[in-house]
PDB file of C-alpha atoms in Angstrom:
ATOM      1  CA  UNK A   1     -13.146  -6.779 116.388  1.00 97.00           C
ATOM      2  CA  UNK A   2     -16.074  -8.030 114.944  1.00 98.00           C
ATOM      3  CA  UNK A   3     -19.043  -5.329 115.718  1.00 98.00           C
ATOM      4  CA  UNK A   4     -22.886  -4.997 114.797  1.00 98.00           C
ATOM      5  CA  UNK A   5     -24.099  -1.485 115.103  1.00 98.00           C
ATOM      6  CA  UNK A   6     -27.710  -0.724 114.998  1.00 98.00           C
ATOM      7  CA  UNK A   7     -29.300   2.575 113.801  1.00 97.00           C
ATOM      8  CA  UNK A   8     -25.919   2.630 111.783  1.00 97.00           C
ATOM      9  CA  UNK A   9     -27.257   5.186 109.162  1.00 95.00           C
ATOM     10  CA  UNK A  10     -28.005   7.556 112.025  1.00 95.00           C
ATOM     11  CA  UNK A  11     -25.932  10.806 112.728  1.00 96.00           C
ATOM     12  CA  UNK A  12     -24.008   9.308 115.100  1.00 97.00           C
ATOM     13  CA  UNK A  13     -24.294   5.304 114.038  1.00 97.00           C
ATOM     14  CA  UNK A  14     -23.006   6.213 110.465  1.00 97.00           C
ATOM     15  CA  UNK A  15     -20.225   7.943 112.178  1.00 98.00           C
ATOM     16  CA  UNK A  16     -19.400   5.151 114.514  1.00 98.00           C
ATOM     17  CA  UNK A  17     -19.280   2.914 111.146  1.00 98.00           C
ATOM     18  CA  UNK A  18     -16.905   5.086 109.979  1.00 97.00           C
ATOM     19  CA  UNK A  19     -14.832   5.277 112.785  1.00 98.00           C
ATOM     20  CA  UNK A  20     -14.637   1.450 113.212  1.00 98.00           C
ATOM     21  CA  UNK A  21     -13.616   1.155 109.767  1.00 98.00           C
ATOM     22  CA  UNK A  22     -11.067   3.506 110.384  1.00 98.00           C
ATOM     23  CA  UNK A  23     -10.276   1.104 113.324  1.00 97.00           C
ATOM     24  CA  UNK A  24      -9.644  -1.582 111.026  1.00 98.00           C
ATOM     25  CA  UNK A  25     -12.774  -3.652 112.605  1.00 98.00           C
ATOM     26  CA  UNK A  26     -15.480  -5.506 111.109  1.00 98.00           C
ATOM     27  CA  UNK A  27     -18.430  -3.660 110.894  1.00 98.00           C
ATOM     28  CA  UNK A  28     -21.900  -5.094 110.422  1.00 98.00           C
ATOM     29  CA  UNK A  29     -24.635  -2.454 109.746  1.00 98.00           C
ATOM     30  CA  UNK A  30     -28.169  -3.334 110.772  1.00 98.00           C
ATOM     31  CA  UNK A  31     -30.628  -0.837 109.063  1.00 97.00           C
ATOM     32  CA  UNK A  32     -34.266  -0.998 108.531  1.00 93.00           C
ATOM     33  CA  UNK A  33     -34.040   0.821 104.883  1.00 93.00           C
ATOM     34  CA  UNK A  34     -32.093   0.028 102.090  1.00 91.00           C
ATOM     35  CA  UNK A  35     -30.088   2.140 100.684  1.00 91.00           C
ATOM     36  CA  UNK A  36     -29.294   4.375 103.161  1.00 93.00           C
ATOM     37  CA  UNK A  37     -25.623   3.884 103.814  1.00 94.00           C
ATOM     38  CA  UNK A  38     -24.571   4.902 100.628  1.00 87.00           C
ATOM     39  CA  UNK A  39     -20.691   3.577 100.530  1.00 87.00           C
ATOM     40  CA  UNK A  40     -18.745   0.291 100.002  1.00 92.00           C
ATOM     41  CA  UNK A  41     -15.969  -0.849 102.598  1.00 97.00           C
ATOM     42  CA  UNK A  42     -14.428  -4.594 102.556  1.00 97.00           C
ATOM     43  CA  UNK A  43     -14.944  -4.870 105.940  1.00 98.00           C
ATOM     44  CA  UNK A  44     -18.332  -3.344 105.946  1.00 98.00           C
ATOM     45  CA  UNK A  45     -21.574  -5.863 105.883  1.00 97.00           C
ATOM     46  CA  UNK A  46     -24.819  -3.849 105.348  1.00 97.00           C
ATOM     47  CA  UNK A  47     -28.012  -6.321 106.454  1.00 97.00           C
ATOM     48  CA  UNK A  48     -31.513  -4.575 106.363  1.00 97.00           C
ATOM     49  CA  UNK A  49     -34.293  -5.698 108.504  1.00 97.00           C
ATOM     50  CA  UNK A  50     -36.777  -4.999 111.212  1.00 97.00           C
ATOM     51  CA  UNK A  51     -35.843  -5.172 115.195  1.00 98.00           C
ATOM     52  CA  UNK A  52     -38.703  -7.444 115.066  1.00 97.00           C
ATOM     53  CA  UNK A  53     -37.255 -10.207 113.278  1.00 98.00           C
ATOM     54  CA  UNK A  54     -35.666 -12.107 115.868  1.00 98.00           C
ATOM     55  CA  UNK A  55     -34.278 -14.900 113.653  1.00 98.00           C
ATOM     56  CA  UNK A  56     -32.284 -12.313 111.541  1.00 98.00           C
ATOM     57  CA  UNK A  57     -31.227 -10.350 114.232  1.00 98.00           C
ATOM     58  CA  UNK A  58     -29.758 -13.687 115.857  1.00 98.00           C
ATOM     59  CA  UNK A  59     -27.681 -14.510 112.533  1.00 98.00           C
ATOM     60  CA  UNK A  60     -26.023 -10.828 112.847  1.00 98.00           C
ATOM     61  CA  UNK A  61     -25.639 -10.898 116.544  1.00 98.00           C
ATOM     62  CA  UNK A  62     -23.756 -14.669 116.512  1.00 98.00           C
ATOM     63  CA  UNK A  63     -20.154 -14.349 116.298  1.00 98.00           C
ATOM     64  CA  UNK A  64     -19.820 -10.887 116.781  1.00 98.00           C
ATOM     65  CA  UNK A  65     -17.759 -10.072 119.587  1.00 98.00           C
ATOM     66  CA  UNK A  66     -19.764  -6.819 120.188  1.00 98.00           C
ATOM     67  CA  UNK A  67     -22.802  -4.908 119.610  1.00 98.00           C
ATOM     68  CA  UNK A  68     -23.505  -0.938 120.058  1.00 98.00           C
ATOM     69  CA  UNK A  69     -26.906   0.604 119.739  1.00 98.00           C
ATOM     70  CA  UNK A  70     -26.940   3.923 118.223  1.00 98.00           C
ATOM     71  CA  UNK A  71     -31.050   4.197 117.706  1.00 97.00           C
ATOM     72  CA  UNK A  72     -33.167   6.667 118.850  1.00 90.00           C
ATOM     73  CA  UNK A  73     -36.678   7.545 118.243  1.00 86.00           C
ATOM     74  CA  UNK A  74     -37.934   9.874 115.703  1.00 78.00           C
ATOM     75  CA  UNK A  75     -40.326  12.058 117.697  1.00 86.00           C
ATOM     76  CA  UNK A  76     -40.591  14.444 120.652  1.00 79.00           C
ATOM     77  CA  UNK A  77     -43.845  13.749 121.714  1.00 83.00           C
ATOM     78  CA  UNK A  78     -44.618   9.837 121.009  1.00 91.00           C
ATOM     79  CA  UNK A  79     -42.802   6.321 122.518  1.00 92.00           C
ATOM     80  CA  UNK A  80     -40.932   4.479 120.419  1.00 94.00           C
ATOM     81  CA  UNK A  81     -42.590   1.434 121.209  1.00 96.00           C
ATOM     82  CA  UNK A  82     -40.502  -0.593 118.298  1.00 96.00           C
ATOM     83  CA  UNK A  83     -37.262   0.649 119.751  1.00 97.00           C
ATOM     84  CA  UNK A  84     -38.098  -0.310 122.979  1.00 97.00           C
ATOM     85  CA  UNK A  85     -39.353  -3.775 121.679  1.00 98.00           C
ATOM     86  CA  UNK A  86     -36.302  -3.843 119.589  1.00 98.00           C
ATOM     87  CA  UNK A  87     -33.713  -3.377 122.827  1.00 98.00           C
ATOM     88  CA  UNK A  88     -34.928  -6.115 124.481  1.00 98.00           C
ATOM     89  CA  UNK A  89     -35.399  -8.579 121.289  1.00 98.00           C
ATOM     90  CA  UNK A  90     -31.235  -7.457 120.872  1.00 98.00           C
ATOM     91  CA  UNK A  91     -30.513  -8.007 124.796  1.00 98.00           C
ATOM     92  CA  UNK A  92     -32.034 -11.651 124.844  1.00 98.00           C
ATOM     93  CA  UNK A  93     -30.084 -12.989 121.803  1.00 98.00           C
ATOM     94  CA  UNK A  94     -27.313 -11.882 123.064  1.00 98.00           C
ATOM     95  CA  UNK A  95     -27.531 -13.054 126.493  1.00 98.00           C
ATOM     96  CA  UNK A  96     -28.760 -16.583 124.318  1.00 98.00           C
ATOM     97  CA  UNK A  97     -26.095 -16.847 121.627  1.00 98.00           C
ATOM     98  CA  UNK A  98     -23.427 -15.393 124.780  1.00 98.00           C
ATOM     99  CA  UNK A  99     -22.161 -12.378 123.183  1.00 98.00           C
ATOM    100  CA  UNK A 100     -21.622 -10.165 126.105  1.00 98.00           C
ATOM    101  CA  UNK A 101     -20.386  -6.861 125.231  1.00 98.00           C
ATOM    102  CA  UNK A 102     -23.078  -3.899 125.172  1.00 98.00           C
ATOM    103  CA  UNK A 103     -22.468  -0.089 124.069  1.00 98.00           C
ATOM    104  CA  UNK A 104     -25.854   1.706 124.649  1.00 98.00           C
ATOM    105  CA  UNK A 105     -26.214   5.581 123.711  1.00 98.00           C
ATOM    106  CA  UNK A 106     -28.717   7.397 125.785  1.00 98.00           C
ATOM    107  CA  UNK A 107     -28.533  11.364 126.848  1.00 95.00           C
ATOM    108  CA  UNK A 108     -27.988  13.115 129.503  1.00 93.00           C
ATOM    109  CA  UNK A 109     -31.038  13.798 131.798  1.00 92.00           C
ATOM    110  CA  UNK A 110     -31.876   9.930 131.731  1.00 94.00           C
ATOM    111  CA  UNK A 111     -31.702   7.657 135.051  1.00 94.00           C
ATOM    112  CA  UNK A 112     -29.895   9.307 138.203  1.00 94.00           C
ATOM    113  CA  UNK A 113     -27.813  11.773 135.691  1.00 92.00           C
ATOM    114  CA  UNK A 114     -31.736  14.022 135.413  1.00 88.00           C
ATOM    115  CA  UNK A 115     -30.750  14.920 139.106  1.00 86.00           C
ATOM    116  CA  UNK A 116     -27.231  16.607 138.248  1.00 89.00           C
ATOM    117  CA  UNK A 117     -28.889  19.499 135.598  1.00 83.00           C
ATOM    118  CA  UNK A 118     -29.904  22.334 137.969  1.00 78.00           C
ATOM    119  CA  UNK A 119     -32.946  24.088 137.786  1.00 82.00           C
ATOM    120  CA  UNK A 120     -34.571  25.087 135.376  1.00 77.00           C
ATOM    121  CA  UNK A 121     -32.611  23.371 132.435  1.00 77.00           C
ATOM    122  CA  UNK A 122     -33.952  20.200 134.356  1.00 80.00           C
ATOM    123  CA  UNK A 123     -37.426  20.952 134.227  1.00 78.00           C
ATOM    124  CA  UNK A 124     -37.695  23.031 130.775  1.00 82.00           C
ATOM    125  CA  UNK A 125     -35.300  20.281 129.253  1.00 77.00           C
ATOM    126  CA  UNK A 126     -36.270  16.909 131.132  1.00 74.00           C
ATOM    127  CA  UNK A 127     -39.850  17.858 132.421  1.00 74.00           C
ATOM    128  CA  UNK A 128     -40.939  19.534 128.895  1.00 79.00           C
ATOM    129  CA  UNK A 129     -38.765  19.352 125.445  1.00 75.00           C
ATOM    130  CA  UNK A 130     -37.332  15.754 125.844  1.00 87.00           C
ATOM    131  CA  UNK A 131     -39.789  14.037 128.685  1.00 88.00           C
ATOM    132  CA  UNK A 132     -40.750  11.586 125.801  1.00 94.00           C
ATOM    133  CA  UNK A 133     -37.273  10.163 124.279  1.00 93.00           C
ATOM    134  CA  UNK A 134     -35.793  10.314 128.023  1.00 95.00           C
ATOM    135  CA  UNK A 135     -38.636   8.197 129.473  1.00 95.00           C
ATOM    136  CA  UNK A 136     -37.836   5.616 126.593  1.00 96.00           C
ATOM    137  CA  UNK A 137     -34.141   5.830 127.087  1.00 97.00           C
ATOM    138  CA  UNK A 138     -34.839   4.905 130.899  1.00 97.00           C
ATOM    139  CA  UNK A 139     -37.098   1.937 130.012  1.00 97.00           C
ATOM    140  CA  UNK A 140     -34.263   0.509 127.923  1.00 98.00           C
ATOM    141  CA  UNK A 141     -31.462   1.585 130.487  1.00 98.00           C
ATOM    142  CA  UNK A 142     -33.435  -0.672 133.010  1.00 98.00           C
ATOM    143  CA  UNK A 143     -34.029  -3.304 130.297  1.00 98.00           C
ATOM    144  CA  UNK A 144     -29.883  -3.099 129.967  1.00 98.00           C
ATOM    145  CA  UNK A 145     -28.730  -3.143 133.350  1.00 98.00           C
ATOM    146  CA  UNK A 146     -30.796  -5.815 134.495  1.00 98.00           C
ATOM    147  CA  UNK A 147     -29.408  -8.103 131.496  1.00 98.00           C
ATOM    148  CA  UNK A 148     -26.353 -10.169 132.055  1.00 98.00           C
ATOM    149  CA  UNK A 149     -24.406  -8.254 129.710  1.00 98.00           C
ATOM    150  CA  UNK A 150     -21.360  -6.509 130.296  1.00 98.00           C
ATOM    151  CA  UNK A 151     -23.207  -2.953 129.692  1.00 98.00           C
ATOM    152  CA  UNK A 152     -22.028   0.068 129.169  1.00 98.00           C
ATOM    153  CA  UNK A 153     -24.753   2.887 129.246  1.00 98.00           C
ATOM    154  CA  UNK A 154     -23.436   6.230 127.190  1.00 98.00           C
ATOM    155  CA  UNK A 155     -25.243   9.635 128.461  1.00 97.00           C
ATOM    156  CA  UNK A 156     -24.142  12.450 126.198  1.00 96.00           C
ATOM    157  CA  UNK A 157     -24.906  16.072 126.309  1.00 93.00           C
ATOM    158  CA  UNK A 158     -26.122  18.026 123.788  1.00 92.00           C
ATOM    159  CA  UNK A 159     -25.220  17.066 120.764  1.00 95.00           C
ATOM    160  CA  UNK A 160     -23.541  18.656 117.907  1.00 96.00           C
ATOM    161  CA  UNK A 161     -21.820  18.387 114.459  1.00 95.00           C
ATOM    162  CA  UNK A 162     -18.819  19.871 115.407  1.00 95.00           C
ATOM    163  CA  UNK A 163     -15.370  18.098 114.599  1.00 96.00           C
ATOM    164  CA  UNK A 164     -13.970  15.052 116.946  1.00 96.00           C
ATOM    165  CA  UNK A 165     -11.966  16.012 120.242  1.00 94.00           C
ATOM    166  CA  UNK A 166      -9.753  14.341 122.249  1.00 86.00           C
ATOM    167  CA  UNK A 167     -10.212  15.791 125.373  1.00 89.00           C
ATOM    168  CA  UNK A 168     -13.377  14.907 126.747  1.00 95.00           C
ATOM    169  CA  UNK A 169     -15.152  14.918 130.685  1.00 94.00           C
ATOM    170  CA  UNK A 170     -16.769  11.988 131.752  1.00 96.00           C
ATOM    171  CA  UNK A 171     -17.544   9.680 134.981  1.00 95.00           C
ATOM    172  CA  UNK A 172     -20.100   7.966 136.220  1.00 96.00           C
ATOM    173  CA  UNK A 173     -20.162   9.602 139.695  1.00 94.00           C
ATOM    174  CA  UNK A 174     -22.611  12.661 140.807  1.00 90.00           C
ATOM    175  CA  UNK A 175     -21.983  15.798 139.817  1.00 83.00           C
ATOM    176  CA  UNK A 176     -23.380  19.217 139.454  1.00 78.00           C
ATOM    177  CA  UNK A 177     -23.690  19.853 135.297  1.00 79.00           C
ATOM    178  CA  UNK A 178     -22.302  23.705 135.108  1.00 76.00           C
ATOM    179  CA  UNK A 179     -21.448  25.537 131.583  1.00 65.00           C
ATOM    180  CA  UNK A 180     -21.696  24.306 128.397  1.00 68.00           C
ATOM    181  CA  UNK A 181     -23.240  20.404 127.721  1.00 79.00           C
ATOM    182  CA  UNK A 182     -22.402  20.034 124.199  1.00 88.00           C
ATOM    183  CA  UNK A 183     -20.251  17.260 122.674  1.00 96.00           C
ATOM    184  CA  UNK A 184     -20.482  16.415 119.175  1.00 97.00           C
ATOM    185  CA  UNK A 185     -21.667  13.442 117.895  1.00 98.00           C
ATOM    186  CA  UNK A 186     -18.163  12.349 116.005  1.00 98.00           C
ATOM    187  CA  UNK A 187     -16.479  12.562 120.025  1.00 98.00           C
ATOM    188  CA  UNK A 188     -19.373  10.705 121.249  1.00 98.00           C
ATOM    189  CA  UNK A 189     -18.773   7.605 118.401  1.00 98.00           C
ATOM    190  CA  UNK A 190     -15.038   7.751 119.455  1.00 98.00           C
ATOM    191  CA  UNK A 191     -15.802   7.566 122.765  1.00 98.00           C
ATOM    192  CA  UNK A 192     -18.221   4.364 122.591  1.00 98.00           C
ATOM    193  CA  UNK A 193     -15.555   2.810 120.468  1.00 98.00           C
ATOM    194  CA  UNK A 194     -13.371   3.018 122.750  1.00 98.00           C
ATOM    195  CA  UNK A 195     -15.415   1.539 125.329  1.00 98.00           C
ATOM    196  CA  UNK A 196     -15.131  -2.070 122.842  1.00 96.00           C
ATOM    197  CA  UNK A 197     -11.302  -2.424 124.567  1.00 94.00           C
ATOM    198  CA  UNK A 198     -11.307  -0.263 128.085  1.00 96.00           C
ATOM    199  CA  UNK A 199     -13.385  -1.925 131.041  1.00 96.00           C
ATOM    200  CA  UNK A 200     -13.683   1.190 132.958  1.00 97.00           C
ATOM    201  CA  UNK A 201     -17.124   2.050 132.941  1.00 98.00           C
ATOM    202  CA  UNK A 202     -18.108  -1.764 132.448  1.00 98.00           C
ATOM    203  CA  UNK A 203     -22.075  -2.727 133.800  1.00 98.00           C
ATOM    204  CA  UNK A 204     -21.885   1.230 134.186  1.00 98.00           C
ATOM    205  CA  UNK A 205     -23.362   4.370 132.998  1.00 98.00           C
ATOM    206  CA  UNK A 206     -21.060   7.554 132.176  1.00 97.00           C
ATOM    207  CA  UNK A 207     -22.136  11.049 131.362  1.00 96.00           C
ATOM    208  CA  UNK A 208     -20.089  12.285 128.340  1.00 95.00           C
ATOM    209  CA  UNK A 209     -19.270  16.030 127.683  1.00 93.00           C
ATOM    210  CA  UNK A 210     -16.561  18.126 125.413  1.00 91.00           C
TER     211      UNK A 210
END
């Protein structure tokens, strides 16, 4: 497959570049600095550029037969307002140039999924450490699920560096969150991978946990 992932120099995007290498895809990598994917692949097509630039996002999203978003903001306590921006600049042109195939990553906590932690993870977690990012994951979740895109939302747990695994809990039904929520980020790229070829959780969004 042919694939653009942004934030692909990210702990989890430059792991989901690896793992669609792996894959034997072809990987477009759409960073804003230079430099910072450090290795060569034949397959691997490294454009640099702002989410702002809607021409040159257009040029990278054409053709592909996919694109994932693996960006996330920077801070704890301030909106990522060019994120945000940068979502729904990346859901028009592809709704324009009709490539139709969305993997979003967002956390756990976001949308209806803030309801299944019990008290008081959900209010020291959700209400306090990560009110910021989670009220700019749900902006773009919205942006997302209102597009015409075949969607697929990605709500992780806590994530980790720990080694892939293969055995992994997820749905997209209610549930009561009990026990440990990590999953590290190398199962989480899997995972969305996956997603490129399976049409489970299609114009859906499924909490992810090791």
């Amino acid at each position: 497959m042919k694939i653009v992932i942004f934030g692909a120099n990210g702990k989890t995007g430059s792991l989901l570049v690896e793992q669609a290498l792996a894959n034997g895809d072809e990987v477009t990598a759409f960073i804003r600095t230079a430099g910072s994917i450090l290795f060569d692949h034949s397959k691997l097509k490294i454009v640099v550029g702002n989410l702002t630039e809607k021409l040159k996002l257009k040029d990278v999203i054409t053709g592909s037969d996919a694109c994932i978003s693996a960006l996330g903001g920077s801070s704890l306590t301030h909106h990522s307002e060019g994120i945000m921006n940068g979502i729904d600049n990346i859901v028009s042109i592809m709704e324009q140039v009709g490539v139709s195939r969305f993997i979003y990553l967002s956390s756990f906590g976001a949308g209806e999924s803030l309801y299944y932690m019990p008290q008081p993870i959900r209010f020291i977690i959700a209400g306090v450490f990560l009110r910021v990012p989670l009220a700019d994951h749900n902006t773009n979740e919205q942006r997302i699920s209102k597009s015409k895109l075949h969607w697929t939302i990605v709500r992780p747990g806590s994530l980790t560096n720990g080694p892939q695994k293969g055995d992994l809990k997820h749905g997209s039904e209610k549930f009561s969150m009990k026990g440990n929520s990590g999953i590290s980020r190398a199962s989480v790229a899997a995972f969305m991978l996956l997603q490129l070829t399976d049409n489970q959780y299609v114009n859906k969004s499924v909490w992810l946990f090791e």
